C-alpha cells in the first residue's frame, strides 16, 4: 500500500519503498525514492502527507527529505 500511495503522490510509477529496522528502538523506518527528475517536490510532499493521513490513520508520519 505504501508504494501505491507514493506512486500516486509523486505521479510516477517509477518509485521504490524500502524498510529497515530502527536502531535501538521498536518499529521501522521506511525510505521512499523516486526518479531524480521529479517535478515540484514541495507539491509532491503535500500530496504525500495528505494520502498518508487518510490511508494510515493512527500512524506516526515524519517526512525527512534527504539530499
CSV table of N, CA and C in Angstrom, one decimal:
chain,number,residue,atom,x,y,z
A,1,UNK,N,0.8,-1.2,0.0
A,1,UNK,CA,0.0,0.0,0.0
A,1,UNK,C,0.9,1.3,0.0
A,2,UNK,N,2.0,1.3,0.7
A,2,UNK,CA,2.8,2.5,0.8
A,2,UNK,C,3.4,2.8,-0.6
A,3,UNK,N,3.8,1.8,-1.3
A,3,UNK,CA,4.3,2.0,-2.7
A,3,UNK,C,3.2,2.7,-3.6
A,4,UNK,N,2.0,2.2,-3.4
A,4,UNK,CA,0.9,2.8,-4.2
A,4,UNK,C,0.6,4.3,-3.8
A,5,UNK,N,0.7,4.5,-2.5
A,5,UNK,CA,0.5,5.9,-2.1
A,5,UNK,C,1.6,6.8,-2.6
A,6,UNK,N,2.8,6.3,-2.5
A,6,UNK,CA,4.0,7.1,-3.0
A,6,UNK,C,3.9,7.3,-4.5
A,7,UNK,N,3.5,6.3,-5.2
A,7,UNK,CA,3.3,6.4,-6.7
A,7,UNK,C,2.2,7.5,-7.0
A,8,UNK,N,1.1,7.5,-6.3
A,8,UNK,CA,0.1,8.5,-6.5
A,8,UNK,C,0.6,9.9,-6.2
A,9,UNK,N,1.3,10.0,-5.1
A,9,UNK,CA,1.7,11.3,-4.6
A,9,UNK,C,2.8,11.9,-5.6
A,10,UNK,N,3.6,11.1,-6.1
A,10,UNK,CA,4.7,11.5,-7.0
A,10,UNK,C,4.3,11.6,-8.4
A,11,UNK,N,3.1,11.0,-8.8
A,11,UNK,CA,2.6,10.9,-10.1
A,11,UNK,C,3.6,10.1,-11.0
A,12,UNK,N,4.3,9.1,-10.4
A,12,UNK,CA,5.2,8.3,-11.2
A,12,UNK,C,5.1,6.9,-10.8
A,13,UNK,N,5.2,6.0,-11.8
A,13,UNK,CA,5.2,4.5,-11.5
A,13,UNK,C,6.6,4.1,-11.1
A,14,UNK,N,7.6,4.9,-11.3
A,14,UNK,CA,9.0,4.5,-11.1
A,14,UNK,C,9.4,5.0,-9.7
A,15,UNK,N,8.8,4.3,-8.7
A,15,UNK,CA,9.1,4.6,-7.3
A,15,UNK,C,9.6,3.4,-6.6
A,16,UNK,N,10.3,3.6,-5.5
A,16,UNK,CA,10.7,2.5,-4.6
A,16,UNK,C,10.5,2.8,-3.2
A,17,UNK,N,10.2,1.7,-2.4
A,17,UNK,CA,10.0,1.8,-1.0
A,17,UNK,C,10.8,0.7,-0.3
A,18,UNK,N,11.6,1.1,0.7
A,18,UNK,CA,12.4,0.1,1.4
A,18,UNK,C,12.1,0.3,2.9
A,19,UNK,N,12.4,-0.8,3.7
A,19,UNK,CA,12.1,-0.8,5.1
A,19,UNK,C,13.3,-1.3,5.8
A,20,UNK,N,13.7,-0.6,6.9
A,20,UNK,CA,14.8,-1.0,7.8
A,20,UNK,C,14.4,-0.9,9.2
A,21,UNK,N,14.9,-1.8,10.0
A,21,UNK,CA,14.6,-1.8,11.5
A,21,UNK,C,15.2,-0.6,12.1
A,22,UNK,N,14.5,0.1,13.0
A,22,UNK,CA,15.0,1.2,13.7
A,22,UNK,C,16.2,0.8,14.6
A,23,UNK,N,17.2,1.6,14.7
A,23,UNK,CA,18.4,1.4,15.5
A,23,UNK,C,18.0,1.7,17.0
A,24,UNK,N,18.2,0.7,17.9
A,24,UNK,CA,17.9,0.9,19.3
A,24,UNK,C,16.4,1.3,19.6
A,25,UNK,N,15.5,0.9,18.8
A,25,UNK,CA,14.1,1.3,19.0
A,25,UNK,C,13.2,0.3,18.3
A,26,UNK,N,11.9,0.2,18.8
A,26,UNK,CA,11.0,-0.6,18.1
A,26,UNK,C,10.5,0.1,16.8
A,27,UNK,N,10.1,-0.7,15.9
A,27,UNK,CA,9.5,-0.2,14.7
A,27,UNK,C,10.4,-0.2,13.5
A,28,UNK,N,10.0,0.5,12.5
A,28,UNK,CA,10.7,0.5,11.2
A,28,UNK,C,10.8,1.9,10.7
A,29,UNK,N,11.8,2.1,9.8
A,29,UNK,CA,12.0,3.3,9.0
A,29,UNK,C,11.8,2.9,7.6
A,30,UNK,N,10.9,3.7,6.9
A,30,UNK,CA,10.6,3.4,5.5
A,30,UNK,C,11.2,4.5,4.7
A,31,UNK,N,11.9,4.1,3.6
A,31,UNK,CA,12.5,5.1,2.7
A,31,UNK,C,11.8,5.1,1.4
A,32,UNK,N,11.5,6.2,0.9
A,32,UNK,CA,10.8,6.4,-0.4
A,32,UNK,C,11.8,7.0,-1.4
A,33,UNK,N,11.9,6.5,-2.6
A,33,UNK,CA,12.7,7.1,-3.6
A,33,UNK,C,11.9,7.2,-4.9
A,34,UNK,N,12.3,8.2,-5.7
A,34,UNK,CA,11.6,8.5,-7.0
A,34,UNK,C,12.7,8.9,-8.0
A,35,UNK,N,12.3,9.0,-9.2
A,35,UNK,CA,13.3,9.4,-10.2
A,35,UNK,C,13.9,10.8,-9.9
A,36,UNK,N,15.1,11.1,-10.3
A,36,UNK,CA,15.7,12.4,-9.9
A,36,UNK,C,15.1,13.6,-10.6
A,37,UNK,N,14.3,13.3,-11.7
A,37,UNK,CA,13.7,14.4,-12.4
A,37,UNK,C,12.3,14.7,-11.9
A,38,UNK,N,12.0,14.3,-10.7
A,38,UNK,CA,10.6,14.5,-10.1
A,38,UNK,C,10.4,16.0,-10.0
A,39,UNK,N,9.3,16.5,-10.5
A,39,UNK,CA,9.0,17.9,-10.6
A,39,UNK,C,8.2,18.4,-9.3
A,40,UNK,N,8.5,19.6,-8.9
A,40,UNK,CA,7.8,20.2,-7.8
A,40,UNK,C,7.7,19.4,-6.5
A,41,UNK,N,8.8,19.1,-6.0
A,41,UNK,CA,8.9,18.2,-4.8
A,41,UNK,C,8.1,18.7,-3.6
A,42,UNK,N,7.9,20.0,-3.4
A,42,UNK,CA,7.1,20.5,-2.3
A,42,UNK,C,5.7,20.1,-2.5
A,43,UNK,N,5.2,20.2,-3.7
A,43,UNK,CA,3.8,19.8,-4.0
A,43,UNK,C,3.6,18.3,-3.8
A,44,UNK,N,4.6,17.5,-4.2
A,44,UNK,CA,4.6,16.1,-4.0
A,44,UNK,C,4.5,15.7,-2.5
A,45,UNK,N,5.3,16.4,-1.7
A,45,UNK,CA,5.3,16.2,-0.3
A,45,UNK,C,3.9,16.5,0.3
A,46,UNK,N,3.3,17.6,-0.1
A,46,UNK,CA,1.9,17.9,0.4
A,46,UNK,C,0.9,16.8,0.0
A,47,UNK,N,1.0,16.3,-1.2
A,47,UNK,CA,0.1,15.2,-1.6
A,47,UNK,C,0.4,14.0,-0.8
A,48,UNK,N,1.7,13.7,-0.6
A,48,UNK,CA,2.1,12.5,0.2
A,48,UNK,C,1.6,12.6,1.6
A,49,UNK,N,1.7,13.7,2.3
A,49,UNK,CA,1.2,13.9,3.7
A,49,UNK,C,-0.3,13.7,3.7
A,50,UNK,N,-1.0,14.2,2.8
A,50,UNK,CA,-2.5,14.1,2.7
A,50,UNK,C,-2.9,12.6,2.6
A,51,UNK,N,-2.2,11.9,1.6
A,51,UNK,CA,-2.5,10.5,1.4
A,51,UNK,C,-2.2,9.6,2.6
A,52,UNK,N,-1.0,9.9,3.2
A,52,UNK,CA,-0.6,9.1,4.4
A,52,UNK,C,-1.6,9.3,5.5
A,53,UNK,N,-2.1,10.6,5.7
A,53,UNK,CA,-3.0,10.9,6.8
A,53,UNK,C,-4.3,10.1,6.6
A,54,UNK,N,-4.8,10.1,5.3
A,54,UNK,CA,-6.1,9.4,5.0
A,54,UNK,C,-6.0,7.9,5.1
A,55,UNK,N,-4.9,7.3,4.6
A,55,UNK,CA,-4.8,5.9,4.5
A,55,UNK,C,-4.1,5.2,5.7
A,56,UNK,N,-3.3,5.9,6.4
A,56,UNK,CA,-2.6,5.2,7.5
A,56,UNK,C,-3.0,5.9,8.9
A,57,UNK,N,-4.3,5.9,9.2
A,57,UNK,CA,-4.8,6.5,10.3
A,57,UNK,C,-4.2,6.0,11.6
A,58,UNK,N,-3.7,6.9,12.4
A,58,UNK,CA,-3.0,6.5,13.7
A,58,UNK,C,-1.5,6.3,13.6
A,59,UNK,N,-1.0,6.2,12.4
A,59,UNK,CA,0.4,6.0,12.2
A,59,UNK,C,1.2,7.3,12.4
A,60,UNK,N,2.4,7.2,12.9
A,60,UNK,CA,3.2,8.4,13.1
A,60,UNK,C,4.0,8.7,11.8
A,61,UNK,N,3.7,9.8,11.2
A,61,UNK,CA,4.3,10.2,10.0
A,61,UNK,C,5.3,11.3,10.2
A,62,UNK,N,6.5,11.0,9.9
A,62,UNK,CA,7.5,12.0,9.9
A,62,UNK,C,8.3,12.0,8.6
A,63,UNK,N,8.2,13.0,7.8
A,63,UNK,CA,8.9,13.0,6.5
A,63,UNK,C,10.1,13.8,6.6
A,64,UNK,N,11.2,13.3,6.1
A,64,UNK,CA,12.5,14.0,6.1
A,64,UNK,C,13.1,13.8,4.7
A,65,UNK,N,13.3,14.9,4.0
A,65,UNK,CA,13.9,14.9,2.7
A,65,UNK,C,15.4,14.8,2.8
A,66,UNK,N,16.0,13.8,2.1
A,66,UNK,CA,17.4,13.6,2.1
A,66,UNK,C,18.0,14.1,0.8
A,67,UNK,N,19.2,14.6,0.9
A,67,UNK,CA,19.8,15.1,-0.3
A,67,UNK,C,20.1,14.1,-1.4
